[in-house]
Every structure is written in C-alpha cells, then in structure tokens.
Amino acid sequence: MTANGMPGFGHFPANAQKTGAPSGMPIAARRRAGYTGNCLGGSAGKETGEMKPQKAVWVETGHIAIGTGILTAIMAAVFVIVGQFDWMVLLGAAIGFVTAVGNFFFMAYTVQKVTHGLDAEEKDAMKQAKTRMKMSYSKRLCAMMVIIGVSIKVLGANWITCMAPLLFPRVTIMAMQLLTKMKAKGSEY
C-alpha cells in the first residue's frame, strides 16, 4: 500500500475524483456516486464524460480521406471520359466522399471511446462495449441512408456517385494492408 491507501499506484492526489465505477452500475448511479469518465471506467478526459479524438483517429481518418479522395477523383474522371459528367455527378461525389470519410471518423472515434479503460477480462464490460459498437453501427448506417437518400431524391445528385464512395474506405484499407505486407516482406514491387 502506498501513502494514499491505494495499492501500488504511487502518487494519487487526495482530491482526485473516482473514475473506476463498479461493473453493472447504471450510468445515473455512477454520476450520483461521483464517478467520472466513460461508462466502462477510466477517465474520459473532461468532467462531462466527453473525450477528444486521439491523434491515431485523426491520422487514420486522414489516410482514409486521401484514399477515398483519389478513388472519388478517378470515378469523376470516368464520368468525364464517357461524357456523362455534370454538376449532379460532382455533387454526388462530394456528398459521397464526405459521408464515407465521416462514417469512418465516427466509427474510429466510437472504437476509441468504447475501448478507453476497457478491461478485456470483465465480461460485462465486453458485452457493453459490443452493444455500444452495434448501436454506433446502426446509427451511422441510418445517418448515411438519410444523407444519401435526401441527396438523391431532394437534391437530385447522381446516385452512382453518391453511393460508390461509401465503398472506397474499404478499398483504401485493403490497399494500405497490401502495402504494409509488401514493405514487411521487403518486396520490390
């Protein structure tokens, strides 16, 4: 035990707030009891329970934005080549790009929030984390459906250029994984 009564944690200020709430404790009860941070335990950075995206979230979102942007530009170039390019193609491409990159950002940010302070050995916490990820997926999918639907039906954006960029983050991730494997093997491709 250390001087502050905490086993093996070194310096721990006497006025520090409680952060690791017991598993299964409802969120409202956690707040009343003085626990801060996310519902899986650990400090979330601010007293409001919100955290800022970590640098890794921004970096990976940047990679996805670059790859998706390149593929979206190639898609637009194909429309120019076949003589079908107009403002609605450009509008659809822009909306599809923003939607795809935004979806990736919110997915990565949700993973960060869900895994922050997560104890993989605690089954209740793991179930709660999986539930939060499923809920995030459902919300993001619904938001994308609304954005793309409104873009196509109300704004008249080209449906192909609205929807195709939603596939581009996956293509970008596969390309990044392939490049990483090639670099690891010392390939000369």
CSV table of C-alpha atoms in Angstrom, one decimal:
chain,number,residue,atom,x,y,z
A,1,MET,CA,0.0,0.0,0.0
A,2,THR,CA,1.1,3.5,-0.8
A,3,ALA,CA,0.8,6.5,1.4
A,4,ASN,CA,-2.6,7.4,0.0
A,5,GLY,CA,-4.0,4.0,0.7
A,6,MET,CA,-4.1,2.8,-2.9
A,7,PRO,CA,-2.3,-0.5,-3.5
A,8,GLY,CA,0.7,0.1,-5.8
A,9,PHE,CA,-0.5,3.2,-7.7
A,10,GLY,CA,2.1,5.6,-6.4
A,11,HIS,CA,1.1,9.3,-6.3
A,12,PHE,CA,-2.7,9.7,-6.2
A,13,PRO,CA,-4.0,13.1,-5.2
A,14,ALA,CA,-6.3,13.1,-2.2
A,15,ASN,CA,-8.8,15.4,-4.1
A,16,ALA,CA,-8.9,13.1,-7.3
A,17,GLN,CA,-12.3,12.0,-8.4
A,18,LYS,CA,-13.4,8.4,-8.6
A,19,THR,CA,-13.1,7.0,-12.1
A,20,GLY,CA,-13.5,3.2,-12.0
A,21,ALA,CA,-17.2,2.5,-11.2
A,22,PRO,CA,-18.3,-1.0,-10.3
A,23,SER,CA,-19.3,-3.1,-13.3
A,24,GLY,CA,-23.0,-3.1,-14.0
A,25,MET,CA,-23.7,0.1,-12.1
A,26,PRO,CA,-26.2,2.2,-14.0
A,27,ILE,CA,-24.8,5.4,-15.5
A,28,ALA,CA,-27.1,7.7,-13.4
A,29,ALA,CA,-26.0,5.9,-10.3
A,30,ARG,CA,-22.3,6.3,-11.3
A,31,ARG,CA,-22.8,10.1,-11.6
A,32,ARG,CA,-24.6,10.4,-8.3
A,33,ALA,CA,-21.8,8.4,-6.6
A,34,GLY,CA,-19.2,10.8,-8.0
A,35,TYR,CA,-17.7,8.6,-10.7
A,36,THR,CA,-16.5,10.4,-13.8
A,37,GLY,CA,-15.4,9.2,-17.2
A,38,ASN,CA,-17.0,6.8,-19.6
A,39,CYS,CA,-19.4,4.1,-18.6
A,40,LEU,CA,-16.7,1.4,-18.8
A,41,GLY,CA,-14.5,3.0,-16.2
A,42,GLY,CA,-11.4,5.2,-16.6
A,43,SER,CA,-11.3,8.9,-17.1
A,44,ALA,CA,-12.7,10.2,-20.3
A,45,GLY,CA,-10.6,13.4,-20.3
A,46,LYS,CA,-13.3,16.0,-19.3
A,47,GLU,CA,-15.7,16.1,-16.4
A,48,THR,CA,-18.5,16.0,-18.9
A,49,GLY,CA,-17.5,12.5,-19.9
A,50,GLU,CA,-16.6,13.5,-23.4
A,51,MET,CA,-13.1,12.9,-24.8
A,52,LYS,CA,-11.3,14.3,-27.8
A,53,PRO,CA,-10.3,12.1,-30.7
A,54,GLN,CA,-6.8,10.8,-30.2
A,55,LYS,CA,-4.1,11.5,-32.8
A,56,ALA,CA,-4.5,8.0,-34.2
A,57,VAL,CA,-8.1,8.6,-35.1
A,58,TRP,CA,-7.2,11.8,-37.0
A,59,VAL,CA,-4.2,10.1,-38.7
A,60,GLU,CA,-6.2,7.1,-39.9
A,61,THR,CA,-9.1,9.3,-40.9
A,62,GLY,CA,-6.6,11.3,-43.0
A,63,HIS,CA,-5.4,8.1,-44.7
A,64,ILE,CA,-8.9,7.1,-45.5
A,65,ALA,CA,-9.7,10.7,-46.8
A,66,ILE,CA,-6.7,10.6,-49.1
A,67,GLY,CA,-7.5,7.1,-50.5
A,68,THR,CA,-11.2,7.9,-50.8
A,69,GLY,CA,-10.4,11.2,-52.4
A,70,ILE,CA,-8.2,9.6,-55.0
A,71,LEU,CA,-10.8,7.0,-55.8
A,72,THR,CA,-13.5,9.6,-56.0
A,73,ALA,CA,-11.4,11.7,-58.4
A,74,ILE,CA,-10.9,8.6,-60.6
A,75,MET,CA,-14.6,7.9,-60.5
A,76,ALA,CA,-15.3,11.5,-61.6
A,77,ALA,CA,-12.7,11.2,-64.4
A,78,VAL,CA,-14.5,8.1,-65.7
A,79,PHE,CA,-17.7,10.2,-65.9
A,80,VAL,CA,-15.8,12.9,-67.9
A,81,ILE,CA,-14.3,10.2,-70.2
A,82,VAL,CA,-17.7,8.7,-71.0
A,83,GLY,CA,-19.3,12.1,-71.5
A,84,GLN,CA,-21.7,11.9,-68.6
A,85,PHE,CA,-20.1,14.5,-66.3
A,86,ASP,CA,-22.4,17.3,-65.0
A,87,TRP,CA,-22.9,19.2,-61.7
A,88,MET,CA,-25.1,16.5,-60.2
A,89,VAL,CA,-22.2,14.0,-60.7
A,90,LEU,CA,-19.9,16.4,-58.8
A,91,LEU,CA,-22.5,17.0,-56.1
A,92,GLY,CA,-23.0,13.3,-55.6
A,93,ALA,CA,-19.3,12.6,-55.5
A,94,ALA,CA,-18.8,15.4,-52.9
A,95,ILE,CA,-21.6,14.1,-50.7
A,96,GLY,CA,-20.5,10.5,-51.1
A,97,PHE,CA,-16.9,11.4,-50.1
A,98,VAL,CA,-17.9,13.4,-47.1
A,99,THR,CA,-20.3,10.7,-45.9
A,100,ALA,CA,-17.8,7.9,-46.3
A,101,VAL,CA,-15.0,9.8,-44.5
A,102,GLY,CA,-17.4,11.0,-41.8
A,103,ASN,CA,-18.6,7.5,-41.3
A,104,PHE,CA,-15.1,6.2,-40.9
A,105,PHE,CA,-14.2,9.0,-38.5
A,106,PHE,CA,-17.2,8.4,-36.2
A,107,MET,CA,-16.5,4.6,-36.3
A,108,ALA,CA,-12.9,5.2,-35.2
A,109,TYR,CA,-13.9,7.7,-32.6
A,110,THR,CA,-16.5,5.3,-31.2
A,111,VAL,CA,-13.9,2.5,-31.0
A,112,GLN,CA,-11.6,4.9,-29.1
A,113,LYS,CA,-14.4,5.8,-26.6
A,114,VAL,CA,-15.6,2.2,-26.2
A,115,THR,CA,-12.2,0.8,-25.6
A,116,HIS,CA,-10.9,3.5,-23.3
A,117,GLY,CA,-10.4,2.0,-19.9
A,118,LEU,CA,-11.9,-1.3,-21.0
A,119,ASP,CA,-10.9,-4.4,-19.1
A,120,ALA,CA,-10.9,-7.3,-21.5
A,121,GLU,CA,-11.2,-9.8,-18.7
A,122,GLU,CA,-14.5,-8.3,-17.4
A,123,LYS,CA,-17.3,-10.0,-19.4
A,124,ASP,CA,-20.0,-7.4,-18.5
A,125,ALA,CA,-17.8,-4.6,-19.8
A,126,MET,CA,-17.0,-6.5,-23.0
A,127,LYS,CA,-20.8,-7.1,-23.6
A,128,GLN,CA,-21.5,-3.4,-23.0
A,129,ALA,CA,-18.7,-2.5,-25.4
A,130,LYS,CA,-20.1,-4.8,-28.1
A,131,THR,CA,-23.5,-3.3,-27.6
A,132,ARG,CA,-22.2,0.2,-27.9
A,133,MET,CA,-20.4,-0.7,-31.1
A,134,LYS,CA,-23.5,-2.3,-32.6
A,135,MET,CA,-25.6,0.8,-31.6
A,136,SER,CA,-23.0,3.1,-33.3
A,137,TYR,CA,-23.1,1.0,-36.4
A,138,SER,CA,-26.9,1.2,-36.6
A,139,LYS,CA,-26.9,5.0,-36.0
A,140,ARG,CA,-24.2,5.6,-38.6
A,141,LEU,CA,-25.9,3.3,-41.2
A,142,CYS,CA,-29.2,5.2,-40.7
A,143,ALA,CA,-27.5,8.6,-40.9
A,144,MET,CA,-25.8,7.5,-44.2
A,145,MET,CA,-29.1,6.3,-45.6
A,146,VAL,CA,-30.8,9.6,-44.8
A,147,ILE,CA,-27.9,11.7,-46.2
A,148,ILE,CA,-27.7,9.7,-49.4
A,149,GLY,CA,-31.4,9.4,-49.8
A,150,VAL,CA,-32.0,13.1,-49.4
A,151,SER,CA,-29.1,13.9,-51.7
A,152,ILE,CA,-30.5,11.7,-54.5
A,153,LYS,CA,-34.3,12.4,-54.0
A,154,VAL,CA,-34.3,16.0,-53.0
A,155,LEU,CA,-31.1,17.5,-54.4
A,156,GLY,CA,-31.0,15.3,-57.5
A,157,ALA,CA,-27.5,14.2,-57.0
A,158,ASN,CA,-26.2,11.3,-59.2
A,159,TRP,CA,-27.0,8.1,-57.3
A,160,ILE,CA,-23.9,6.2,-58.5
A,161,THR,CA,-21.5,9.0,-57.4
A,162,CYS,CA,-23.3,9.3,-54.1
A,163,MET,CA,-23.1,5.6,-53.2
A,164,ALA,CA,-19.8,4.4,-54.8
A,165,PRO,CA,-17.6,6.5,-52.4
A,166,LEU,CA,-19.1,4.5,-49.5
A,167,LEU,CA,-17.1,1.5,-50.7
A,168,PHE,CA,-13.9,3.4,-51.1
A,169,PRO,CA,-12.7,3.4,-47.5
A,170,ARG,CA,-12.7,-0.4,-47.6
A,171,VAL,CA,-10.7,-0.4,-50.8
A,172,THR,CA,-8.3,2.1,-49.2
A,173,ILE,CA,-7.9,-0.1,-46.1
A,174,MET,CA,-7.2,-3.2,-48.3
A,175,ALA,CA,-4.6,-1.2,-50.3
A,176,MET,CA,-2.9,0.0,-47.1
A,177,GLN,CA,-2.8,-3.6,-45.7
A,178,LEU,CA,-1.3,-4.8,-49.0
A,179,LEU,CA,1.3,-2.1,-49.0
A,180,THR,CA,2.2,-2.9,-45.4
A,181,LYS,CA,2.6,-6.6,-46.2
A,182,MET,CA,4.8,-5.8,-49.2
A,183,LYS,CA,7.0,-3.5,-47.1
A,184,ALA,CA,7.3,-6.1,-44.3
A,185,LYS,CA,8.4,-8.8,-46.8
A,186,GLY,CA,10.9,-6.4,-48.4
A,187,SER,CA,9.1,-6.8,-51.7
A,188,GLU,CA,10.4,-4.9,-54.7
A,189,TYR,CA,7.0,-4.4,-56.4
